[in-house]
Amino acid sequence: MNRWIIIGMLVVAQHVTPQCGNGSSSSSGVPQNMVVINLNAGPTGDAFNVPFVSVTVCLPGQTSGCQTIDGVEVDTGSSGLRLLSSALTVALPRQTTSSGSAVVECFPFQDGYTWGPVATADIRVGSEQAGSVPIQIIGASGTPAAPDSCTSSGGAAENTLDTLGANGILGVGIFRQDCGPACGFVGSSNPGLYYACGSSGCQITTESLTQQLQNPVWMFPQDNNGVLIQLPNVTPPGQVQASGLLFFGIGTQSNNALGNANVFTLDNSGNMTTTFGSTRSPGFIDSGSNGYYFLDTANTQIPTCADIKDFYCPTGTLTLSAGNIGANGRSNTVSFSIANADNFLNLPDSLLPQIGGPFAGYFDWGLPFFYGRSVFTAIEGQSTSGGVGPYFAY
Amino acid sequence: MRVPRRIFGLTIVAACLAVSPDVQASLGGSPSSVQDDRVHMQGALRQVVRSGPFTLHELQSASGVVVREYVSDAGTVFAVTWQGATFPDMRQLLGPYFDRYHAEADRLARSRRGHGPLTVDLGDLVVQSAGHNRSFSGRAYLPGSMPQGVGIESIR
């Protein structure tokens, strides 16, 4: 079936089926393992290359007390659902330690951190549901200020709409939990993401795997081994807005088959190897990054913009190529284009396929990579038709 | 985490440093500040490597974050890099530069229109940060303190 007809049917289906089914397709025949991705300016009104979906949260175990929040960013670069307190009206129960202290998380992103308590919610995305999932409420009032050990950990605090740029982050990445076994370690080997906040302030605490924020996808009863993101092709210089699809599961339904996609397995940190010329970098595919970010001017000879050092500003349009190599040896060459960001940033477009910028440490295949592709993200330890995750495939 | 076992073209010349009571933080600090960072990180000094006009000190924190500090012959820590499942203590690592870095990161967070790697360029200070869940790396350097002939491609 034509993808855009499916989107139309799905939009209708979302309005007539507020409660979810538990099968793979509804009576209308619309697959229930998918949800529309909105590529638009988002809740701040100025976003570009950011994929948004709606997410519903309910009080655990109840069909009442639900709220649907739109403008939640889909992020294959992290795991776990995080919602801005300012967007949330449901009073979700908070997680506490055995001594009754509030459990609060300091979660690092590449450009900043979020600070807020862990709560428990039933989650619904499209028609897929997960029960009693730990999530983060970002910037909740009544929570102690982030301690020095959190504010020292990275960039800016991203606890408000203007700094987060979304009403929340839906982390559907390669990990089952956001931290993993390390947050269960006692002492200085604990990376320090979770805090117990009581009358004596906030101290780093141990957090077991089941208490940590969970990738909601692996908590679904079906279609739980990963996600497929399909976004339309975008003609340069850009497009004002568009829709795409987020499918749950890989090879679990007729609409999320791997087909002839290349599977790139990953190292323990979740990276492929990406080559550009003679330079090799750890590489990853991240729907939560809004451009191609790679290397630096010393490697690429591409100048950064005079005003915004985050972006490249070549004089013309450059057609480049880079190679991805999986831990399994699978390799593939990707052709992509970078043009002068200064020519785009004043456009009213929320889809900018030729935007890129520097970073010497990684090759970050951000959202422009997804345009015109089917991109799979498989979760660690989950079996799929392409093998056990984690992997990226396209 | 991807940590090379050895660094090609460089020579390991020493593997221990004297403990110093000096508590200056790293970037812009003296060589003794490297030891203060190690103590603060509750970490280990993995190696000290001589490379042309600078010396590279590689530390690893108790939680596994690898920090490299670049010390010029003039005795200044002119660059630091990090790589690990989370961030190092940036306040300790950037020392007197942390507040300006943090203020600029905050300004950029309010002006940027989506997420991506962070580049803070204040002329005399450059900080770059990138990565994803459980895999981060970055570098900070002082362009005015780089030894002659050392390009930023050496800082990785």
Coordinates of C-alpha atoms in Angstrom, one line a residue:
Chain A
M1 CA 0.0 0.0 0.0
N2 CA 1.2 3.5 -0.7
R3 CA 2.9 4.9 2.4
W4 CA 1.0 8.2 2.2
I5 CA -2.4 6.5 2.0
I6 CA -1.4 4.6 5.1
I7 CA -0.6 7.9 6.9
G8 CA -4.0 9.2 6.0
M9 CA -5.7 6.1 7.3
L10 CA -3.6 6.2 10.4
V11 CA -4.5 9.8 11.2
V12 CA -8.1 8.8 11.0
A13 CA -7.5 5.7 13.0
Q14 CA -5.9 7.7 15.8
H15 CA -9.0 9.8 16.2
V16 CA -11.5 7.0 16.3
T17 CA -9.5 4.5 18.5
P18 CA -8.4 6.4 21.6
Q19 CA -7.9 3.1 23.4
C20 CA -5.5 0.6 22.1
G21 CA -5.9 -2.8 20.6
N22 CA -3.6 -5.6 21.4
G23 CA -3.1 -7.2 18.0
S24 CA -1.1 -6.4 15.0
S25 CA -3.9 -4.7 13.0
S26 CA -7.1 -3.0 13.8
S27 CA -10.5 -3.7 12.3
S28 CA -9.9 -1.0 9.8
G29 CA -6.8 -2.9 8.5
V30 CA -4.4 -0.2 9.5
P31 CA -1.2 -1.7 11.0
Q32 CA -1.0 -0.7 14.6
N33 CA 2.7 -0.9 15.0
M34 CA 3.3 2.5 13.5
V35 CA 2.9 6.1 14.3
V36 CA 3.2 9.3 12.2
I37 CA 6.4 11.3 12.5
N38 CA 5.8 15.0 12.1
L39 CA 8.7 16.9 10.6
N40 CA 7.9 20.5 11.4
A41 CA 9.0 23.5 13.5
G42 CA 7.9 21.7 16.7
P43 CA 6.7 23.3 19.9
T44 CA 9.4 26.0 19.9
G45 CA 8.3 27.0 16.3
D46 CA 11.9 27.0 14.9
A47 CA 13.1 23.4 14.9
F48 CA 14.7 21.9 11.8
N49 CA 15.6 18.3 11.1
V50 CA 13.8 17.1 14.3
P51 CA 11.3 14.2 14.1
F52 CA 8.3 14.6 16.4
V53 CA 5.6 12.1 17.5
S54 CA 2.8 12.1 20.1
V55 CA 3.1 9.9 23.2
T56 CA 0.4 9.0 25.6
V57 CA 1.2 8.4 29.3
C58 CA -1.3 7.0 31.8
L59 CA -1.3 6.4 35.6
P60 CA 0.2 2.9 36.0
G61 CA -2.4 0.1 35.7
Q62 CA -5.3 2.5 35.0
T63 CA -7.2 3.5 31.8
S64 CA -8.0 6.9 33.3
G65 CA -5.5 9.6 34.1
C66 CA -4.1 9.6 30.6
Q67 CA -2.5 12.5 28.7
T68 CA -1.3 12.7 25.1
I69 CA 1.7 14.9 24.6
D70 CA 2.8 15.9 21.1
G71 CA 6.1 17.4 20.0
V72 CA 8.1 14.6 21.5
E73 CA 11.4 14.1 19.7
V74 CA 12.3 10.6 18.4
D75 CA 15.9 9.8 19.3
T76 CA 17.7 6.8 18.2
G77 CA 20.8 8.1 20.1
S78 CA 19.3 7.5 23.6
S79 CA 17.0 5.1 25.4
G80 CA 14.1 6.1 27.7
L81 CA 11.1 8.4 27.7
R82 CA 11.7 11.9 29.1
L83 CA 8.9 14.5 29.3
L84 CA 9.1 18.1 30.3
S85 CA 7.3 18.8 33.5
S86 CA 5.8 21.9 31.9
A87 CA 4.1 19.7 29.3
L88 CA 2.7 17.2 31.8
T89 CA -0.5 17.5 33.7
V90 CA -0.9 13.9 35.0
A91 CA 0.6 13.4 38.5
L92 CA 2.6 10.3 37.8
P93 CA 3.9 8.3 40.9
R94 CA 7.5 9.0 41.7
Q95 CA 10.2 6.4 42.2
T96 CA 11.8 6.4 45.7
T97 CA 14.7 4.6 47.3
S98 CA 14.1 2.0 50.1
S99 CA 14.7 4.8 52.6
G100 CA 12.1 7.0 50.9
S101 CA 14.3 9.5 49.1
A102 CA 13.3 10.7 45.7
V103 CA 15.2 9.1 42.8
V104 CA 16.4 11.9 40.4
E105 CA 18.4 11.5 37.2
C106 CA 21.1 13.6 35.7
F107 CA 21.2 12.4 32.1
P108 CA 23.9 13.5 29.7
F109 CA 23.3 14.4 26.0
Q110 CA 26.1 15.5 23.7
D111 CA 25.1 19.2 24.1
G112 CA 23.7 19.3 27.7
Y113 CA 22.0 17.4 30.4
T114 CA 18.5 16.9 31.8
W115 CA 17.7 16.9 35.5
G116 CA 14.5 15.5 37.0
P117 CA 12.8 12.8 39.0
V118 CA 12.1 9.2 37.9
A119 CA 8.4 8.4 37.7
T120 CA 6.4 5.4 36.6
A121 CA 3.8 5.5 33.7
D122 CA 2.0 3.3 31.3
I123 CA 3.1 4.4 27.9
R124 CA 1.3 4.3 24.6
V125 CA 2.8 5.2 21.2
G126 CA 0.4 4.7 18.4
S127 CA -1.3 1.5 19.5
E128 CA 1.7 -0.1 21.2
Q129 CA 1.6 -0.1 25.0
A130 CA 4.1 -0.7 27.8
G131 CA 3.1 -0.9 31.4
S132 CA 4.8 0.6 34.5
V133 CA 7.8 2.0 32.7
P134 CA 10.3 4.3 34.5
I135 CA 10.5 7.6 32.8
Q136 CA 12.1 11.0 33.6
I137 CA 10.1 14.1 34.4
I138 CA 12.5 16.9 33.3
G139 CA 12.6 20.1 35.3
A140 CA 9.9 19.0 37.8
S141 CA 9.1 21.7 40.4
G142 CA 9.8 20.7 44.0
T143 CA 12.9 18.8 43.0
P144 CA 16.2 20.0 44.6
A145 CA 18.5 21.9 42.3
A146 CA 21.0 19.8 40.4
P147 CA 24.1 19.2 42.5
D148 CA 27.5 20.3 41.4
S149 CA 28.5 16.8 40.3
C150 CA 25.6 17.0 37.8
T151 CA 26.1 20.6 36.6
S152 CA 29.8 19.8 36.1
S153 CA 29.1 16.9 33.9
G154 CA 28.5 18.5 30.5
G155 CA 27.0 21.3 28.7
A156 CA 23.9 23.3 29.4
A157 CA 20.9 22.4 31.5
E158 CA 18.2 21.4 29.1
N159 CA 15.2 21.4 31.5
T160 CA 12.9 23.9 29.8
L161 CA 11.2 24.0 26.4
D162 CA 13.6 26.6 25.0
T163 CA 16.7 24.6 25.9
L164 CA 15.3 21.1 25.2
G165 CA 13.6 22.2 22.0
A166 CA 10.8 19.6 22.4
N167 CA 8.1 18.6 24.9
G168 CA 10.1 15.4 25.6
I169 CA 12.6 12.9 24.2
L170 CA 11.4 9.4 23.1
G171 CA 14.7 7.4 23.3
V172 CA 14.3 4.4 21.0
G173 CA 18.0 3.6 20.7
I174 CA 20.1 0.5 20.8
F175 CA 20.1 0.0 24.6
R176 CA 17.4 -1.6 26.8
Q177 CA 18.2 0.8 29.6
D178 CA 19.7 4.3 29.5
C179 CA 22.6 3.5 31.8
G180 CA 23.1 -0.3 32.1
P181 CA 24.9 -2.3 34.6
A182 CA 27.4 0.4 35.6
C183 CA 24.7 2.4 37.5
G184 CA 24.3 -0.6 39.8
F185 CA 27.9 -0.3 40.9
V186 CA 28.8 0.9 44.4
G187 CA 31.4 3.7 44.7
S188 CA 33.5 5.7 42.3
S189 CA 33.1 3.3 39.4
N190 CA 29.4 4.3 39.2
P191 CA 29.0 6.8 36.4
G192 CA 26.7 8.8 38.6
L193 CA 23.5 9.3 36.6
Y194 CA 21.0 8.5 39.4
Y195 CA 20.7 10.4 42.6
A196 CA 18.9 9.9 45.9
C197 CA 17.5 13.3 47.0
G198 CA 16.4 13.5 50.7
S199 CA 16.7 16.0 53.5
S200 CA 20.5 16.0 53.3
G201 CA 20.6 16.8 49.7
C202 CA 21.3 14.7 46.6
Q203 CA 23.9 11.9 46.5
I204 CA 24.7 9.5 43.7
T205 CA 22.9 6.2 44.3
T206 CA 22.9 2.8 42.8
E207 CA 20.0 2.0 40.4
S208 CA 19.3 -1.5 39.3
L209 CA 18.6 -2.4 35.6
T210 CA 14.8 -2.7 36.3
Q211 CA 14.6 0.6 38.1
Q212 CA 16.4 2.6 35.3
L213 CA 14.7 4.3 32.5
Q214 CA 13.7 1.7 29.9
N215 CA 13.6 1.9 26.2
P216 CA 9.8 1.7 25.9
V217 CA 10.1 -0.4 22.7
W218 CA 11.6 -3.5 24.4
M219 CA 8.8 -3.3 27.0
F220 CA 6.1 -3.7 24.4
P221 CA 4.5 -7.2 24.4
Q222 CA 5.2 -7.5 20.6
D223 CA 7.1 -5.6 18.0
N224 CA 9.7 -5.1 20.7
N225 CA 13.1 -5.8 19.0
G226 CA 13.7 -2.3 17.5
V227 CA 12.3 0.4 15.3
L228 CA 12.2 1.3 11.6
I229 CA 12.1 5.0 10.6
Q230 CA 11.0 5.9 7.1
L231 CA 11.2 9.5 6.1
P232 CA 10.5 11.0 2.7
N233 CA 13.1 12.1 0.2
V234 CA 13.7 15.9 0.5
T235 CA 14.7 18.0 -2.5
P236 CA 17.3 20.7 -1.7
P237 CA 17.4 23.3 -0.4
G238 CA 14.5 22.1 1.8
Q239 CA 10.9 21.7 2.5
V240 CA 8.6 23.5 5.0
Q241 CA 7.2 20.4 6.6
A242 CA 6.5 16.7 5.9
S243 CA 5.4 13.4 7.5
G244 CA 7.2 10.1 8.0
L245 CA 6.6 6.9 9.8
L246 CA 8.0 5.2 12.9
F247 CA 7.4 1.5 12.9
F248 CA 7.9 -0.7 16.0
G249 CA 9.5 -4.1 15.5
I250 CA 11.9 -5.4 12.9
G251 CA 10.7 -8.2 10.7
T252 CA 7.7 -8.7 13.0
Q253 CA 5.0 -7.5 10.6
S254 CA 4.7 -7.2 6.8
N255 CA 5.5 -3.5 7.1
N256 CA 8.8 -3.6 8.9
A257 CA 10.8 -6.2 7.0
L258 CA 14.5 -5.8 6.7
G259 CA 14.4 -6.6 3.1
N260 CA 17.9 -6.1 1.5
A261 CA 19.0 -3.6 4.1
N262 CA 22.7 -3.8 5.2
V263 CA 23.1 -4.8 8.9
F264 CA 25.9 -3.1 10.8
T265 CA 26.6 -4.6 14.1
L266 CA 28.2 -2.4 16.8
D267 CA 30.9 -2.3 19.4
N268 CA 30.2 -2.3 23.1
S269 CA 29.7 1.5 23.0
G270 CA 27.2 1.3 20.2
N271 CA 29.4 2.5 17.4
M272 CA 30.2 1.4 13.8
T273 CA 33.4 2.5 12.1
T274 CA 33.1 5.3 9.6
T275 CA 35.8 6.2 7.1
F276 CA 36.2 9.6 5.4
G277 CA 39.2 9.8 3.2
S278 CA 42.0 8.2 5.3
T279 CA 40.3 9.1 8.6
R280 CA 38.5 6.5 10.6
S281 CA 36.0 7.5 13.3
P282 CA 33.4 5.8 15.5
G283 CA 30.1 6.3 13.7
F284 CA 26.5 6.2 14.7
I285 CA 23.1 6.9 13.2
D286 CA 21.2 9.4 15.3
S287 CA 17.7 10.8 14.6
G288 CA 18.3 13.2 17.5
S289 CA 21.0 15.0 15.7
N290 CA 19.9 17.7 13.2
G291 CA 22.7 17.4 10.7
Y292 CA 25.6 15.4 9.4
Y293 CA 28.3 16.0 12.0
F294 CA 31.8 14.8 11.1
L295 CA 35.5 15.6 11.4
D296 CA 36.7 19.2 11.2
T297 CA 38.0 21.8 8.9
A298 CA 41.5 20.4 9.3
N299 CA 40.4 17.1 7.8
T300 CA 37.7 18.2 5.4
Q301 CA 39.0 21.6 4.2
I302 CA 35.3 22.8 4.6
P303 CA 35.1 26.1 6.4
T304 CA 32.7 26.5 9.3
C305 CA 30.3 29.4 9.2
A306 CA 31.6 32.8 10.4
D307 CA 28.7 33.2 12.9
I308 CA 27.7 29.7 13.9
K309 CA 30.7 27.4 14.4
D310 CA 28.3 24.4 14.6
F311 CA 27.8 24.3 10.9
Y312 CA 29.9 24.0 7.7
C313 CA 29.6 26.9 5.2
P314 CA 31.3 25.8 1.9
T315 CA 31.0 28.2 -1.0
G316 CA 29.1 25.7 -3.2
T317 CA 27.4 22.4 -2.7
L318 CA 29.8 19.6 -1.9
T319 CA 29.0 15.9 -2.8
L320 CA 31.0 13.7 -0.4
S321 CA 31.1 10.1 0.5
A322 CA 32.0 8.1 3.6
G323 CA 32.1 4.4 4.4
N324 CA 30.3 2.6 7.2
I325 CA 31.9 -0.6 8.5
G326 CA 30.1 -2.8 11.0
A327 CA 31.7 -4.9 13.7
N328 CA 30.5 -7.8 11.4
G329 CA 32.6 -6.5 8.6
R330 CA 29.7 -5.3 6.5
S331 CA 30.6 -2.2 4.6
N332 CA 28.7 0.4 2.6
T333 CA 29.6 3.7 1.0
V334 CA 27.2 6.6 1.6
S335 CA 27.0 9.6 -0.7
F336 CA 25.8 12.9 0.8
S337 CA 25.8 16.6 0.2
I338 CA 26.8 19.5 2.3
A339 CA 25.9 23.1 1.3
N340 CA 26.3 26.5 2.9
A341 CA 24.3 26.6 6.1
D342 CA 24.0 30.3 5.9
N343 CA 21.9 29.9 2.8
F344 CA 19.3 27.7 4.7
L345 CA 18.9 29.0 8.2
N346 CA 16.7 31.9 7.2
L347 CA 14.4 29.7 5.2
P348 CA 11.0 28.7 6.7
D349 CA 12.0 25.0 6.1
S350 CA 12.0 22.4 8.8
L351 CA 13.7 19.9 6.6
L352 CA 17.2 20.8 5.5
P353 CA 18.9 17.8 3.8
Q354 CA 22.3 19.4 3.1
I355 CA 23.2 20.7 6.5
G356 CA 26.3 19.6 8.3
G357 CA 28.9 20.6 10.8
P358 CA 32.1 19.6 12.4
F359 CA 33.0 17.2 15.1
A360 CA 36.4 15.5 15.2
G361 CA 35.5 12.7 17.6
Y362 CA 32.7 10.9 15.8
F363 CA 30.9 10.5 12.5
D364 CA 27.3 11.4 13.5
W365 CA 24.8 10.5 10.8
G366 CA 22.0 12.8 11.9
L367 CA 18.5 13.2 10.5
P368 CA 19.4 14.2 6.9
F369 CA 20.7 10.7 6.5
F370 CA 17.2 9.4 7.1
Y371 CA 15.6 11.3 4.3
G372 CA 14.6 8.9 1.5
R373 CA 15.8 5.9 3.5
S374 CA 14.4 3.1 5.7
V375 CA 16.7 3.0 8.8
F376 CA 16.5 0.2 11.4
T377 CA 17.7 0.4 14.9
A378 CA 17.9 -3.0 16.7
I379 CA 17.9 -3.2 20.5
E380 CA 20.7 -5.1 22.4
G381 CA 19.9 -8.7 23.2
Q382 CA 16.7 -8.7 21.1
S383 CA 16.4 -11.3 18.3
T384 CA 15.5 -10.1 14.8
S385 CA 15.3 -11.5 11.3
G386 CA 18.8 -9.8 10.8
G387 CA 20.4 -11.3 13.9
V388 CA 20.5 -10.3 17.6
G389 CA 20.8 -6.5 18.3
P390 CA 22.4 -4.1 18.7
Y391 CA 22.8 -3.0 15.2
F392 CA 21.9 -0.3 12.7
A393 CA 20.6 -1.3 9.3
Y394 CA 19.7 0.6 6.1
Chain B
M1 CA 34.7 2.4 24.8
R2 CA 37.4 2.6 22.1
V3 CA 40.8 3.2 23.6
P4 CA 43.9 2.5 21.6
R5 CA 46.4 0.3 23.3
R6 CA 49.3 2.3 22.2
I7 CA 49.9 5.5 20.3
F8 CA 51.8 5.0 17.1
G9 CA 54.8 7.3 16.5
L10 CA 55.0 8.3 20.2
T11 CA 57.3 7.1 22.8
I12 CA 56.5 6.3 26.4
V13 CA 59.0 8.0 28.6
A14 CA 57.7 7.9 32.1
A15 CA 54.8 6.5 34.1
C16 CA 54.8 8.2 37.4
L17 CA 54.4 11.8 38.7
A18 CA 55.1 13.3 42.1
V19 CA 52.1 13.9 44.2
S20 CA 51.5 17.6 44.5
P21 CA 49.5 19.6 47.0
D22 CA 48.7 22.1 44.2
V23 CA 45.0 22.2 43.6
Q24 CA 45.0 24.3 40.4
A25 CA 42.7 22.7 37.8
S26 CA 43.9 21.5 34.5
L27 CA 43.3 23.6 31.4
G28 CA 45.7 26.5 31.5
G29 CA 47.3 25.0 34.6
S30 CA 50.8 23.7 35.4
P31 CA 51.9 20.1 34.9
S32 CA 51.2 19.4 38.6
S33 CA 47.5 20.0 38.0
V34 CA 47.4 16.8 36.0
Q35 CA 48.0 14.9 39.2
D36 CA 45.2 16.9 41.0
D37 CA 42.9 15.8 38.2
R38 CA 43.9 12.2 38.7
V39 CA 43.2 12.4 42.5
H40 CA 39.9 14.1 41.8
M41 CA 38.9 11.4 39.3
Q42 CA 39.9 8.7 41.7
G43 CA 41.7 7.4 38.7
A44 CA 44.9 6.0 37.4
L45 CA 47.7 7.5 35.3
R46 CA 47.9 5.1 32.4
Q47 CA 50.9 6.6 30.5
V48 CA 52.9 9.7 29.9
V49 CA 54.0 10.1 26.3
R50 CA 56.5 12.5 24.8
S51 CA 55.6 13.8 21.3
G52 CA 57.5 16.6 19.7
P53 CA 56.9 19.9 21.6
F54 CA 54.4 18.5 24.1
T55 CA 53.9 15.7 26.7
L56 CA 50.6 13.8 26.8
H57 CA 49.4 12.5 30.1
E58 CA 46.7 9.8 29.9
L59 CA 44.4 9.2 32.9
Q60 CA 41.5 6.9 33.4
S61 CA 38.8 7.7 36.0
A62 CA 37.3 5.0 38.2
S63 CA 34.2 5.0 36.0
G64 CA 36.3 4.4 32.9
V65 CA 36.5 7.8 31.3
V66 CA 39.8 8.3 29.6
V67 CA 41.2 11.9 29.9
R68 CA 44.3 13.1 28.0
E69 CA 46.1 16.2 29.0
Y70 CA 48.5 18.0 26.7
V71 CA 51.4 19.9 28.4
S72 CA 53.6 22.2 26.5
D73 CA 57.3 22.6 27.1
A74 CA 56.4 26.0 28.5
G75 CA 54.7 24.1 31.3
T76 CA 51.0 24.8 30.4
V77 CA 48.2 22.4 30.0
F78 CA 47.0 23.7 26.6
A79 CA 44.5 21.0 25.7
V80 CA 42.5 18.2 27.2
T81 CA 40.4 15.4 25.6
W82 CA 38.0 12.9 27.1
Q83 CA 36.2 9.7 26.0
G84 CA 33.9 7.4 27.9
A85 CA 30.4 6.2 28.7
T86 CA 29.8 9.6 30.4
F87 CA 31.4 12.9 30.9
P88 CA 34.4 13.7 33.1
D89 CA 34.0 16.4 35.8
M90 CA 34.2 19.4 33.4
R91 CA 34.5 21.9 36.2
Q92 CA 37.7 20.2 37.4
L93 CA 39.0 19.7 33.9
L94 CA 38.4 23.2 32.6
G95 CA 39.2 24.9 35.8
P96 CA 39.1 28.7 35.4
Y97 CA 37.5 28.3 32.0
F98 CA 34.5 26.3 33.1
D99 CA 32.2 29.2 33.9
R100 CA 32.6 30.9 30.5
Y101 CA 32.2 27.6 28.8
H102 CA 29.1 26.8 30.7
A103 CA 27.6 30.2 30.1
E104 CA 28.2 29.9 26.3
A105 CA 26.8 26.4 26.2
D106 CA 23.7 27.7 27.9
R107 CA 23.4 30.5 25.4
L108 CA 23.8 28.1 22.5
A109 CA 21.2 25.7 24.0
R110 CA 18.6 28.6 23.9
S111 CA 19.5 29.6 20.3
R112 CA 20.0 26.3 18.6
R113 CA 17.1 24.7 16.7
G114 CA 17.6 21.0 17.5
H115 CA 20.3 18.8 19.0
G116 CA 23.8 17.9 17.9
P117 CA 27.4 18.1 18.9
L118 CA 28.3 21.2 20.9
T119 CA 31.0 23.6 19.7
V120 CA 31.9 26.5 22.0
D121 CA 34.4 28.9 20.4
L122 CA 35.3 31.9 22.5
G123 CA 38.4 32.8 20.6
D124 CA 40.9 32.0 23.4
L125 CA 39.0 28.8 24.3
V126 CA 37.5 26.1 22.1
V127 CA 35.4 23.2 23.6
Q128 CA 33.8 20.5 21.4
S129 CA 31.5 17.8 22.8
A130 CA 29.7 15.0 21.0
G131 CA 28.5 11.4 21.2
H132 CA 25.4 9.5 22.3
N133 CA 24.0 7.5 25.1
R134 CA 26.9 5.6 26.8
S135 CA 29.5 7.0 24.4
F136 CA 30.8 10.5 24.6
S137 CA 34.0 12.3 23.7
G138 CA 35.3 15.8 23.4
R139 CA 38.2 18.1 23.5
A140 CA 39.0 21.6 24.9
Y141 CA 42.0 23.7 23.9
L142 CA 43.5 27.1 24.2
P143 CA 44.5 28.3 20.7
G144 CA 46.9 30.9 22.2
S145 CA 48.8 28.4 24.2
M146 CA 49.3 25.7 21.5
P147 CA 53.0 25.0 20.9
Q148 CA 54.4 26.3 17.6
G149 CA 53.7 23.7 14.8
V150 CA 51.1 21.8 16.7
G151 CA 47.7 21.7 14.9
I152 CA 44.4 20.8 16.4
E153 CA 44.5 17.5 14.4
S154 CA 47.0 16.4 17.0
I155 CA 44.5 16.9 19.8
R156 CA 42.3 13.8 19.7

